[in-house]
PDB file of C-alpha atoms in Angstrom:
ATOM      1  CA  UNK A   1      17.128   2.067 -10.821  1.00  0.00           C
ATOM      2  CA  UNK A   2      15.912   2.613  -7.275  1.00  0.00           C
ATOM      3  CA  UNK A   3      12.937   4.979  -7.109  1.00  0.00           C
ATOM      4  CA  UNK A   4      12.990   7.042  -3.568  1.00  0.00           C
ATOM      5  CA  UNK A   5       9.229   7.448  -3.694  1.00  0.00           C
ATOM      6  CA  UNK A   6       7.900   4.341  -6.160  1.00  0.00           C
ATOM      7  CA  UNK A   7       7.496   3.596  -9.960  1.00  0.00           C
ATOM      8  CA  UNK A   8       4.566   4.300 -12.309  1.00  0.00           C
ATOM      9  CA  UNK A   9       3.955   1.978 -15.158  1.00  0.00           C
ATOM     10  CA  UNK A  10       3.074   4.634 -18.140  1.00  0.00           C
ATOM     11  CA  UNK A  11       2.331   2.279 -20.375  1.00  0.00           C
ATOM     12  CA  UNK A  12       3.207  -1.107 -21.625  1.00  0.00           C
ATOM     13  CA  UNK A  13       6.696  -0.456 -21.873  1.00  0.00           C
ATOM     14  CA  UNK A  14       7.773   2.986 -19.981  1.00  0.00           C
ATOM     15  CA  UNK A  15       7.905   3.258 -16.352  1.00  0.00           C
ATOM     16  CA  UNK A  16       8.313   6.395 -14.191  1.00  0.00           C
ATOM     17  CA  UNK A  17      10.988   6.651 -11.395  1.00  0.00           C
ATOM     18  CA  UNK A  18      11.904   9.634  -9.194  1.00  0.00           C
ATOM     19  CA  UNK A  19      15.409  10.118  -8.895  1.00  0.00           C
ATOM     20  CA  UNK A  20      17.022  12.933  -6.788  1.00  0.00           C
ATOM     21  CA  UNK A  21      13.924  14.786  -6.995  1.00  0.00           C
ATOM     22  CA  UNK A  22      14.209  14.092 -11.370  1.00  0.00           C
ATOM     23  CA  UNK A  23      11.390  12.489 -13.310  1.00  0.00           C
ATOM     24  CA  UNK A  24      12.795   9.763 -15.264  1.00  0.00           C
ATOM     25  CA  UNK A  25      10.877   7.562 -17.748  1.00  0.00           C
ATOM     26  CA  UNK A  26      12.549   4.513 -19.348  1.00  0.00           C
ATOM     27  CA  UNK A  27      11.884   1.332 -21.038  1.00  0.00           C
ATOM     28  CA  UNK A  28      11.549  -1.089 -18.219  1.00  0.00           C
ATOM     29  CA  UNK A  29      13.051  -4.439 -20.341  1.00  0.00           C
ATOM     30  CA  UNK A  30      16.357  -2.442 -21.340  1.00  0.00           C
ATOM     31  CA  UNK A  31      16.625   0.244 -18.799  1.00  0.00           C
ATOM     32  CA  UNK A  32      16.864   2.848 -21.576  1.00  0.00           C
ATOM     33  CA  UNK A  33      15.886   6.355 -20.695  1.00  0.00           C
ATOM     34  CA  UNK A  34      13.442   8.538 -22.695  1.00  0.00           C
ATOM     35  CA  UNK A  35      12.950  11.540 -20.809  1.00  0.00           C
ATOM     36  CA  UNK A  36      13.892  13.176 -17.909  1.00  0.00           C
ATOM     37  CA  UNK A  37      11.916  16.387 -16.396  1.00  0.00           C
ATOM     38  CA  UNK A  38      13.459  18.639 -13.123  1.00  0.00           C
ATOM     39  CA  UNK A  39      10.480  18.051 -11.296  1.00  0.00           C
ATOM     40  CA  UNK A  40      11.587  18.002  -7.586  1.00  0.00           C
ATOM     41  CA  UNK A  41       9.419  15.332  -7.004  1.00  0.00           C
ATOM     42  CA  UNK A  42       9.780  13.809  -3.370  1.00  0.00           C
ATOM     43  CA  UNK A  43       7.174  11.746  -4.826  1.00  0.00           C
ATOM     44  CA  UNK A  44       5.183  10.232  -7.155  1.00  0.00           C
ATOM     45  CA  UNK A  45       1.328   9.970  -7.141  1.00  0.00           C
ATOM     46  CA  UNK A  46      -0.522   8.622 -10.589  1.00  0.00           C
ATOM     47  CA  UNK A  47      -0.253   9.166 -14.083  1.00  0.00           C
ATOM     48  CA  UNK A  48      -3.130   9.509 -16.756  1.00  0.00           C
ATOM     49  CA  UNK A  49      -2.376   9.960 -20.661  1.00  0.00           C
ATOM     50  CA  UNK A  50      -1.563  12.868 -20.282  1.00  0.00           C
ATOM     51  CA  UNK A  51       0.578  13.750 -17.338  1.00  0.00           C
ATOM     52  CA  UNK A  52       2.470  12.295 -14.450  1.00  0.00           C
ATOM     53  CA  UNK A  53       1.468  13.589 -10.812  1.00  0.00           C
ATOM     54  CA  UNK A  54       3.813  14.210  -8.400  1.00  0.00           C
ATOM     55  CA  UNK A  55       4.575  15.808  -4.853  1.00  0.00           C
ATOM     56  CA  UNK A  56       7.398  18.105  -4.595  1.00  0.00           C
ATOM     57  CA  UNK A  57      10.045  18.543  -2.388  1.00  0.00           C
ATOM     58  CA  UNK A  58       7.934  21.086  -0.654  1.00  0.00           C
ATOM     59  CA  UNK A  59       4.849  19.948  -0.182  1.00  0.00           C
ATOM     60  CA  UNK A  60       2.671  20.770  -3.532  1.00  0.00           C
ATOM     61  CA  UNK A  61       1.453  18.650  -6.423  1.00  0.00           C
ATOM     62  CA  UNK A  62       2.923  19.097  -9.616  1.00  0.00           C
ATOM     63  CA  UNK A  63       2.061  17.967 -12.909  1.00  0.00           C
ATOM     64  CA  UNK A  64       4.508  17.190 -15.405  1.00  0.00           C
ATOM     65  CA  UNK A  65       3.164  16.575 -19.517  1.00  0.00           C
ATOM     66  CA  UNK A  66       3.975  13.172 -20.685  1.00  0.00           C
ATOM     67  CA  UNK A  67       4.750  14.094 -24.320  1.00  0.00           C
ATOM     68  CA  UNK A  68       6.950  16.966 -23.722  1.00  0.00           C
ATOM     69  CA  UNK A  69       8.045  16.008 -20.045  1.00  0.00           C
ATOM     70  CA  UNK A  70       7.212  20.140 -18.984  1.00  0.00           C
ATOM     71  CA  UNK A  71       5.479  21.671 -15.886  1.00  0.00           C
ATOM     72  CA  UNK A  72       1.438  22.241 -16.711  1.00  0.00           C
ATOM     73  CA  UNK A  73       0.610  23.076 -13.326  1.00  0.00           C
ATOM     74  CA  UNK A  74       1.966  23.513  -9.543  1.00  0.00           C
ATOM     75  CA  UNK A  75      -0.546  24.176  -6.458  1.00  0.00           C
ATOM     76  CA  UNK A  76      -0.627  23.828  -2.882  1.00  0.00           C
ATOM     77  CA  UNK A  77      -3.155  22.286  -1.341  1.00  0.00           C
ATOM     78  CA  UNK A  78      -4.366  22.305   2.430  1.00  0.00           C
ATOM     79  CA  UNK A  79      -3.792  18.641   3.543  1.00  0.00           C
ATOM     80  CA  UNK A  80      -0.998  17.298   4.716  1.00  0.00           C
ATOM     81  CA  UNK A  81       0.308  15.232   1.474  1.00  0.00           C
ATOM     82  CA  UNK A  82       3.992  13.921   3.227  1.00  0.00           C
ATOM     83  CA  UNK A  83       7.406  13.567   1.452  1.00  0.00           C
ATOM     84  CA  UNK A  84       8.073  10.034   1.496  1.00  0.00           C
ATOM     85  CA  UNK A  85       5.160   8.474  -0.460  1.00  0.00           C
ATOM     86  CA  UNK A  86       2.857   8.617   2.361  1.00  0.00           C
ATOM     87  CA  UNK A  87       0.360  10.017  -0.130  1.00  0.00           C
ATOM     88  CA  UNK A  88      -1.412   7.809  -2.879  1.00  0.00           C
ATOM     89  CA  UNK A  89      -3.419   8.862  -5.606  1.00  0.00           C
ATOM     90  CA  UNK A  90      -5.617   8.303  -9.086  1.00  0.00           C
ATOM     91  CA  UNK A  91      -5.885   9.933 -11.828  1.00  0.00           C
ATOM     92  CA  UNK A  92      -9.206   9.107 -13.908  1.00  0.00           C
ATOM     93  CA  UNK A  93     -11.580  10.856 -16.309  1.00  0.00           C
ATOM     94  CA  UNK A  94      -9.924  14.542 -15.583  1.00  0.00           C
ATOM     95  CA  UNK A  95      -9.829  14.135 -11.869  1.00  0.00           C
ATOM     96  CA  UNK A  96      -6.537  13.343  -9.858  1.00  0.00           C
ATOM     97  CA  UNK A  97      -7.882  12.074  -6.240  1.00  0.00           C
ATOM     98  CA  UNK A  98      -5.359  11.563  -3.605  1.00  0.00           C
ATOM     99  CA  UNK A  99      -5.236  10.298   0.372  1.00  0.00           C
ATOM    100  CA  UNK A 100      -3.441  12.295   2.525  1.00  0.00           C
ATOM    101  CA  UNK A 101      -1.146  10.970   5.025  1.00  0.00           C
ATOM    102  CA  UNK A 102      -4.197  11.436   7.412  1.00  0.00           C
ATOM    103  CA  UNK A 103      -6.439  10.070   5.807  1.00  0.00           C
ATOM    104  CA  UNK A 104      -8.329  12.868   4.617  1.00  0.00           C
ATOM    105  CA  UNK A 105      -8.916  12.820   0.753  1.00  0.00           C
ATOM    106  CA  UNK A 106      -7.694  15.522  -1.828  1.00  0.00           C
ATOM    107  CA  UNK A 107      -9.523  16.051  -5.755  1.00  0.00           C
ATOM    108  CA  UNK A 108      -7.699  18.152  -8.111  1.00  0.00           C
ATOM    109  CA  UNK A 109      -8.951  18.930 -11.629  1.00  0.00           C
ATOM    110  CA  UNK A 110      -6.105  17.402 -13.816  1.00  0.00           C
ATOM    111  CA  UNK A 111      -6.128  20.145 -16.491  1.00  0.00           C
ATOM    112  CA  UNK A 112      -5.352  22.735 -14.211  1.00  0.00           C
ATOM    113  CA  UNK A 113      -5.049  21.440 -10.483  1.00  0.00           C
TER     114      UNK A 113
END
């Protein structure tokens, strides 16, 4: 698999990809998929233990639930994030932090954005 924005290692065997604006986990070592989520993701930011963060198509961060692959939360924020993994972030204890594409520097809460 070729991920348009980049792969997430999820844990010690799943990795995420974006595909076509899909979520996709699978076992790295087999290539088997596990979940897939319609996440428009342009793409993809950090993951925690509980979600995977992502950009969308337009513009807004999006986090999608690792154990149930759903939508928790969607919000725009006012920096200029860009579509083609321009943006990086971490997620640690309950904060996602992210660089926008100028440089300027983003904090979400991760339980609700």
């Amino acid at each position: 698999m070729v991920a348009a924005g980049r792969y997430l290692s999820l844990s010690d065997r799943l990795v995420a990809a974006d595909r076509d604006g899909t979520l996709v986990t699978f076992v790295a070592s087999t290539g088997e998929p596990k979940w897939t989520s319609p996440a428009r993701a342009a793409s993809l930011l950090a993951a925690d233990t509980e979600a995977v963060y992502v950009i969308t198509e337009d513009g807004r961060v999006r986090a999608i639930g690792r154990s149930d692959a759903k939508v928790r939360w969607t919000v725009q924020v006012d920096a200029d994030l860009g579509r083609k993994a321009a943006s990086r972030g971490l997620a640690a204890q309950r904060r996602l932090v992210i660089t926008a594409a100028d440089g300027s520097v983003v904090a979400l809460d991760t339980a609700d954005g």
